[in-house]
PDB file of C-alpha atoms and ligand atoms in Angstrom:
ATOM      1  CA  MET A   7       4.948  11.615  -0.907  1.00  0.00           C
ATOM      2  CA  LYS A   8       3.669   8.063  -1.258  1.00  0.00           C
ATOM      3  CA  LEU A   9       2.494   5.941   1.670  1.00  0.00           C
ATOM      4  CA  LEU A  10       1.690   2.241   1.663  1.00  0.00           C
ATOM      5  CA  ILE A  11      -0.813   0.958   4.235  1.00  0.00           C
ATOM      6  CA  ILE A  12      -0.465  -2.783   4.734  1.00  0.00           C
ATOM      7  CA  ASN A  13      -2.884  -5.005   6.622  1.00  0.00           C
ATOM      8  CA  GLY A  14      -2.202  -8.629   7.434  1.00  0.00           C
ATOM      9  CA  PRO A  15      -4.417 -11.641   8.096  1.00  0.00           C
ATOM     10  CA  ASN A  16      -8.043 -11.297   9.145  1.00  0.00           C
ATOM     11  CA  LEU A  17      -8.072  -7.508   8.887  1.00  0.00           C
ATOM     12  CA  ASN A  18     -10.310  -7.921   5.822  1.00  0.00           C
ATOM     13  CA  MET A  19     -12.830  -9.250   8.382  1.00  0.00           C
ATOM     14  CA  LEU A  20     -13.035  -5.958  10.288  1.00  0.00           C
ATOM     15  CA  GLY A  21     -16.594  -5.236  11.372  1.00  0.00           C
ATOM     16  CA  ILE A  22     -17.340  -8.975  11.525  1.00  0.00           C
ATOM     17  CA  ARG A  23     -14.475 -10.358  13.624  1.00  0.00           C
ATOM     18  CA  GLU A  24     -14.713  -9.817  17.392  1.00  0.00           C
ATOM     19  CA  PRO A  25     -16.446  -6.418  17.199  1.00  0.00           C
ATOM     20  CA  GLY A  26     -15.992  -5.950  20.951  1.00  0.00           C
ATOM     21  CA  ILE A  27     -12.227  -5.815  20.315  1.00  0.00           C
ATOM     22  CA  TYR A  28     -11.891  -4.455  16.782  1.00  0.00           C
ATOM     23  CA  GLY A  29     -15.074  -2.386  16.439  1.00  0.00           C
ATOM     24  CA  THR A  30     -17.982  -2.504  14.030  1.00  0.00           C
ATOM     25  CA  GLU A  31     -16.486  -0.597  11.091  1.00  0.00           C
ATOM     26  CA  GLY A  32     -15.479  -2.740   8.106  1.00  0.00           C
ATOM     27  CA  TYR A  33     -12.253  -2.851   6.079  1.00  0.00           C
ATOM     28  CA  GLU A  34     -13.887  -0.714   3.383  1.00  0.00           C
ATOM     29  CA  THR A  35     -14.465   2.030   5.961  1.00  0.00           C
ATOM     30  CA  LEU A  36     -10.809   1.858   6.965  1.00  0.00           C
ATOM     31  CA  CYS A  37      -9.787   2.190   3.308  1.00  0.00           C
ATOM     32  CA  ARG A  38     -12.035   5.222   2.868  1.00  0.00           C
ATOM     33  CA  MET A  39     -10.670   6.858   6.057  1.00  0.00           C
ATOM     34  CA  VAL A  40      -7.070   6.322   4.925  1.00  0.00           C
ATOM     35  CA  LEU A  41      -7.687   7.650   1.400  1.00  0.00           C
ATOM     36  CA  ASP A  42      -9.621  10.689   2.691  1.00  0.00           C
ATOM     37  CA  HIS A  43      -6.855  11.428   5.177  1.00  0.00           C
ATOM     38  CA  ALA A  44      -4.191  11.134   2.484  1.00  0.00           C
ATOM     39  CA  ALA A  45      -6.130  13.524   0.252  1.00  0.00           C
ATOM     40  CA  ALA A  46      -6.522  16.018   3.122  1.00  0.00           C
ATOM     41  CA  ARG A  47      -2.769  15.871   3.805  1.00  0.00           C
ATOM     42  CA  GLY A  48      -1.837  16.073   0.125  1.00  0.00           C
ATOM     43  CA  VAL A  49      -0.078  12.699  -0.037  1.00  0.00           C
ATOM     44  CA  GLU A  50      -0.647   9.544  -2.058  1.00  0.00           C
ATOM     45  CA  ALA A  51      -1.780   6.395  -0.276  1.00  0.00           C
ATOM     46  CA  GLU A  52      -2.192   2.824  -1.440  1.00  0.00           C
ATOM     47  CA  LEU A  53      -3.726   0.041   0.629  1.00  0.00           C
ATOM     48  CA  TYR A  54      -2.806  -3.622   0.525  1.00  0.00           C
ATOM     49  CA  GLN A  55      -4.271  -6.515   2.505  1.00  0.00           C
ATOM     50  CA  SER A  56      -3.322 -10.170   2.464  1.00  0.00           C
ATOM     51  CA  ASN A  57      -3.836 -13.216   4.632  1.00  0.00           C
ATOM     52  CA  HIS A  58      -0.564 -14.712   3.376  1.00  0.00           C
ATOM     53  CA  GLU A  59       2.827 -14.020   4.908  1.00  0.00           C
ATOM     54  CA  GLY A  60       4.810 -14.411   1.676  1.00  0.00           C
ATOM     55  CA  ASP A  61       2.485 -12.041  -0.177  1.00  0.00           C
ATOM     56  CA  LEU A  62       3.055  -9.437   2.528  1.00  0.00           C
ATOM     57  CA  VAL A  63       6.823  -9.902   2.160  1.00  0.00           C
ATOM     58  CA  ASP A  64       6.472  -9.525  -1.626  1.00  0.00           C
ATOM     59  CA  ARG A  65       4.474  -6.309  -1.246  1.00  0.00           C
ATOM     60  CA  ILE A  66       7.012  -4.790   1.155  1.00  0.00           C
ATOM     61  CA  GLN A  67       9.835  -5.684  -1.251  1.00  0.00           C
ATOM     62  CA  ALA A  68       7.903  -4.159  -4.162  1.00  0.00           C
ATOM     63  CA  ALA A  69       7.797  -0.859  -2.249  1.00  0.00           C
ATOM     64  CA  TYR A  70      11.581  -0.522  -2.478  1.00  0.00           C
ATOM     65  CA  GLY A  71      12.545   2.641  -4.321  1.00  0.00           C
ATOM     66  CA  ASN A  72       9.010   3.937  -4.872  1.00  0.00           C
ATOM     67  CA  THR A  73       7.442   4.423  -1.421  1.00  0.00           C
ATOM     68  CA  ASP A  74       8.277   6.983   1.266  1.00  0.00           C
ATOM     69  CA  GLY A  75       6.600   5.398   4.265  1.00  0.00           C
ATOM     70  CA  ILE A  76       4.815   2.225   5.334  1.00  0.00           C
ATOM     71  CA  VAL A  77       2.029   1.842   7.880  1.00  0.00           C
ATOM     72  CA  ILE A  78       1.667  -1.819   8.782  1.00  0.00           C
ATOM     73  CA  ASN A  79      -0.720  -3.812  10.894  1.00  0.00           C
ATOM     74  CA  PRO A  80       0.688  -7.309  10.505  1.00  0.00           C
ATOM     75  CA  GLY A  81      -2.180  -8.865  12.490  1.00  0.00           C
ATOM     76  CA  ALA A  82      -1.147 -12.162  14.058  1.00  0.00           C
ATOM     77  CA  TYR A  83       2.107 -12.156  12.060  1.00  0.00           C
ATOM     78  CA  THR A  84       3.215  -9.378  14.416  1.00  0.00           C
ATOM     79  CA  HIS A  85       3.851 -12.062  16.998  1.00  0.00           C
ATOM     80  CA  THR A  86       5.414 -14.718  14.764  1.00  0.00           C
ATOM     81  CA  SER A  87       7.071 -13.312  11.669  1.00  0.00           C
ATOM     82  CA  VAL A  88      10.798 -12.746  11.420  1.00  0.00           C
ATOM     83  CA  ALA A  89      10.264 -12.665   7.637  1.00  0.00           C
ATOM     84  CA  LEU A  90       8.204  -9.463   7.859  1.00  0.00           C
ATOM     85  CA  LEU A  91      10.783  -7.908  10.180  1.00  0.00           C
ATOM     86  CA  ASP A  92      13.545  -8.766   7.707  1.00  0.00           C
ATOM     87  CA  ALA A  93      11.515  -7.401   4.770  1.00  0.00           C
ATOM     88  CA  VAL A  94      11.009  -4.018   6.453  1.00  0.00           C
ATOM     89  CA  LYS A  95      14.708  -3.909   7.374  1.00  0.00           C
ATOM     90  CA  ALA A  96      15.666  -4.880   3.824  1.00  0.00           C
ATOM     91  CA  VAL A  97      13.814  -2.034   2.112  1.00  0.00           C
ATOM     92  CA  GLY A  98      14.837   0.591   4.681  1.00  0.00           C
ATOM     93  CA  ILE A  99      11.567   2.511   4.306  1.00  0.00           C
ATOM     94  CA  PRO A 100      10.361   4.411   7.429  1.00  0.00           C
ATOM     95  CA  THR A 101       7.636   2.221   8.918  1.00  0.00           C
ATOM     96  CA  VAL A 102       5.083   2.615  11.705  1.00  0.00           C
ATOM     97  CA  GLU A 103       3.423  -0.412  13.349  1.00  0.00           C
ATOM     98  CA  VAL A 104      -0.299  -0.121  14.112  1.00  0.00           C
ATOM     99  CA  HIS A 105      -2.654  -2.258  16.174  1.00  0.00           C
ATOM    100  CA  ILE A 106      -6.336  -1.485  16.472  1.00  0.00           C
ATOM    101  CA  SER A 107      -6.557  -3.096  19.898  1.00  0.00           C
ATOM    102  CA  ASP A 108      -4.309  -2.412  22.866  1.00  0.00           C
ATOM    103  CA  VAL A 109      -2.108  -5.478  22.514  1.00  0.00           C
ATOM    104  CA  SER A 110      -0.273  -4.645  25.745  1.00  0.00           C
ATOM    105  CA  ALA A 111      -3.475  -5.381  27.683  1.00  0.00           C
ATOM    106  CA  ARG A 112      -4.150  -8.729  25.953  1.00  0.00           C
ATOM    107  CA  GLU A 113      -2.792 -12.302  26.031  1.00  0.00           C
ATOM    108  CA  ALA A 114       0.853 -13.060  26.817  1.00  0.00           C
ATOM    109  CA  PHE A 115       1.456 -14.341  23.267  1.00  0.00           C
ATOM    110  CA  ARG A 116       0.570 -10.893  21.919  1.00  0.00           C
ATOM    111  CA  GLN A 117       3.271  -9.174  23.976  1.00  0.00           C
ATOM    112  CA  VAL A 118       6.008 -10.010  21.483  1.00  0.00           C
ATOM    113  CA  SER A 119       6.278  -7.948  18.303  1.00  0.00           C
ATOM    114  CA  TYR A 120       9.035  -8.996  15.936  1.00  0.00           C
ATOM    115  CA  ILE A 121       8.408  -6.148  13.518  1.00  0.00           C
ATOM    116  CA  ARG A 122       8.700  -3.476  16.208  1.00  0.00           C
ATOM    117  CA  ALA A 123      12.511  -3.597  15.994  1.00  0.00           C
ATOM    118  CA  ALA A 124      12.306  -2.210  12.437  1.00  0.00           C
ATOM    119  CA  CYS A 125       9.656   0.428  13.146  1.00  0.00           C
ATOM    120  CA  ALA A 126      10.017   4.104  14.009  1.00  0.00           C
ATOM    121  CA  ALA A 127       6.942   3.941  16.257  1.00  0.00           C
ATOM    122  CA  THR A 128       4.088   1.723  17.403  1.00  0.00           C
ATOM    123  CA  ILE A 129       0.491   2.875  17.799  1.00  0.00           C
ATOM    124  CA  SER A 130      -1.707   0.425  19.668  1.00  0.00           C
ATOM    125  CA  GLY A 131      -5.235   0.651  21.023  1.00  0.00           C
ATOM    126  CA  HIS A 132      -6.386   3.765  19.182  1.00  0.00           C
ATOM    127  CA  GLY A 133      -8.819   1.912  16.926  1.00  0.00           C
ATOM    128  CA  LEU A 134      -8.923   2.801  13.230  1.00  0.00           C
ATOM    129  CA  ARG A 135      -7.755   6.329  14.092  1.00  0.00           C
ATOM    130  CA  GLY A 136      -4.342   4.773  14.817  1.00  0.00           C
ATOM    131  CA  TYR A 137      -3.736   4.344  11.083  1.00  0.00           C
ATOM    132  CA  LEU A 138      -4.255   8.072  10.517  1.00  0.00           C
ATOM    133  CA  GLU A 139      -1.944   8.909  13.423  1.00  0.00           C
ATOM    134  CA  ALA A 140       0.687   6.620  11.905  1.00  0.00           C
ATOM    135  CA  MET A 141       0.320   8.383   8.542  1.00  0.00           C
ATOM    136  CA  ASP A 142       0.765  11.748  10.282  1.00  0.00           C
ATOM    137  CA  LEU A 143       3.942  10.525  11.987  1.00  0.00           C
ATOM    138  CA  LEU A 144       5.416   9.539   8.622  1.00  0.00           C
ATOM    139  CA  ILE A 145       4.269  12.762   6.939  1.00  0.00           C
ATOM    140  CA  GLY A 146       5.676  14.783   9.834  1.00  0.00           C
ATOM    141  CA  ASP A 147       9.018  12.956   9.624  1.00  0.00           C
ATOM    142  CA  ARG A 148       9.271  13.976   6.034  1.00  0.00           C
ATOM    143  CA  ALA A 149       8.213  17.652   6.441  1.00  0.00           C
TER     144      ALA A 149
HETATM  145  C1  DQA B   4      -4.041  -6.763  15.856  1.00  0.00           C
HETATM  146  C2  DQA B   4      -3.625  -7.469  17.140  1.00  0.00           C
HETATM  147  C3  DQA B   4      -3.084  -8.852  16.845  1.00  0.00           C
HETATM  148  O1  DQA B   4      -2.693  -9.494  18.043  1.00  0.00           O
HETATM  149  C4  DQA B   4      -4.145  -9.698  16.166  1.00  0.00           C
HETATM  150  O2  DQA B   4      -3.616 -10.958  15.838  1.00  0.00           O
HETATM  151  C5  DQA B   4      -4.735  -9.024  14.978  1.00  0.00           C
HETATM  152  C6  DQA B   4      -5.018  -7.590  15.038  1.00  0.00           C
HETATM  153  C7  DQA B   4      -4.728  -5.400  16.129  1.00  0.00           C
HETATM  154  O3  DQA B   4      -4.911  -4.666  15.176  1.00  0.00           O
HETATM  155  O4  DQA B   4      -5.094  -5.114  17.271  1.00  0.00           O
HETATM  156  O5  DQA B   4      -5.070  -9.671  13.986  1.00  0.00           O
HETATM  157  O6  DQA B   4      -2.882  -6.506  15.089  1.00  0.00           O
END
């Protein structure tokens, strides 16, 4: 089984950006956690991060036919991007949306998620652990 873990804009700044909201662990720590978890579960995982909407669309499209599940934290594009929603719908790969913070308890503009309509589940507010929970959901779906 192959999982793709996608992070959108500013998630490369984890550990630096608003640590009171996103924590003090950096993106490298997240990558290590995801890869360790994949190894423990006996699945393959690849991580991708970009600050650019079109690059994220390209990466989702490139997953077509070779990836069994996607975990995606689209960052701010969650609240703006129909293109990412359409990309996930286009490839038809089971996808789980993750947010490190509890977006439901934040600003009004964060209450809309376009991508949610294409996702099997949303995990929000569980910190970096949310990515591992999302992986488990996809692995469980498959088992
Ligand atoms: C986020 C929440 C978004 O509203 C924000 O724009 C992010 C990160 C989260 O992980 O909590 O960049 O997706």
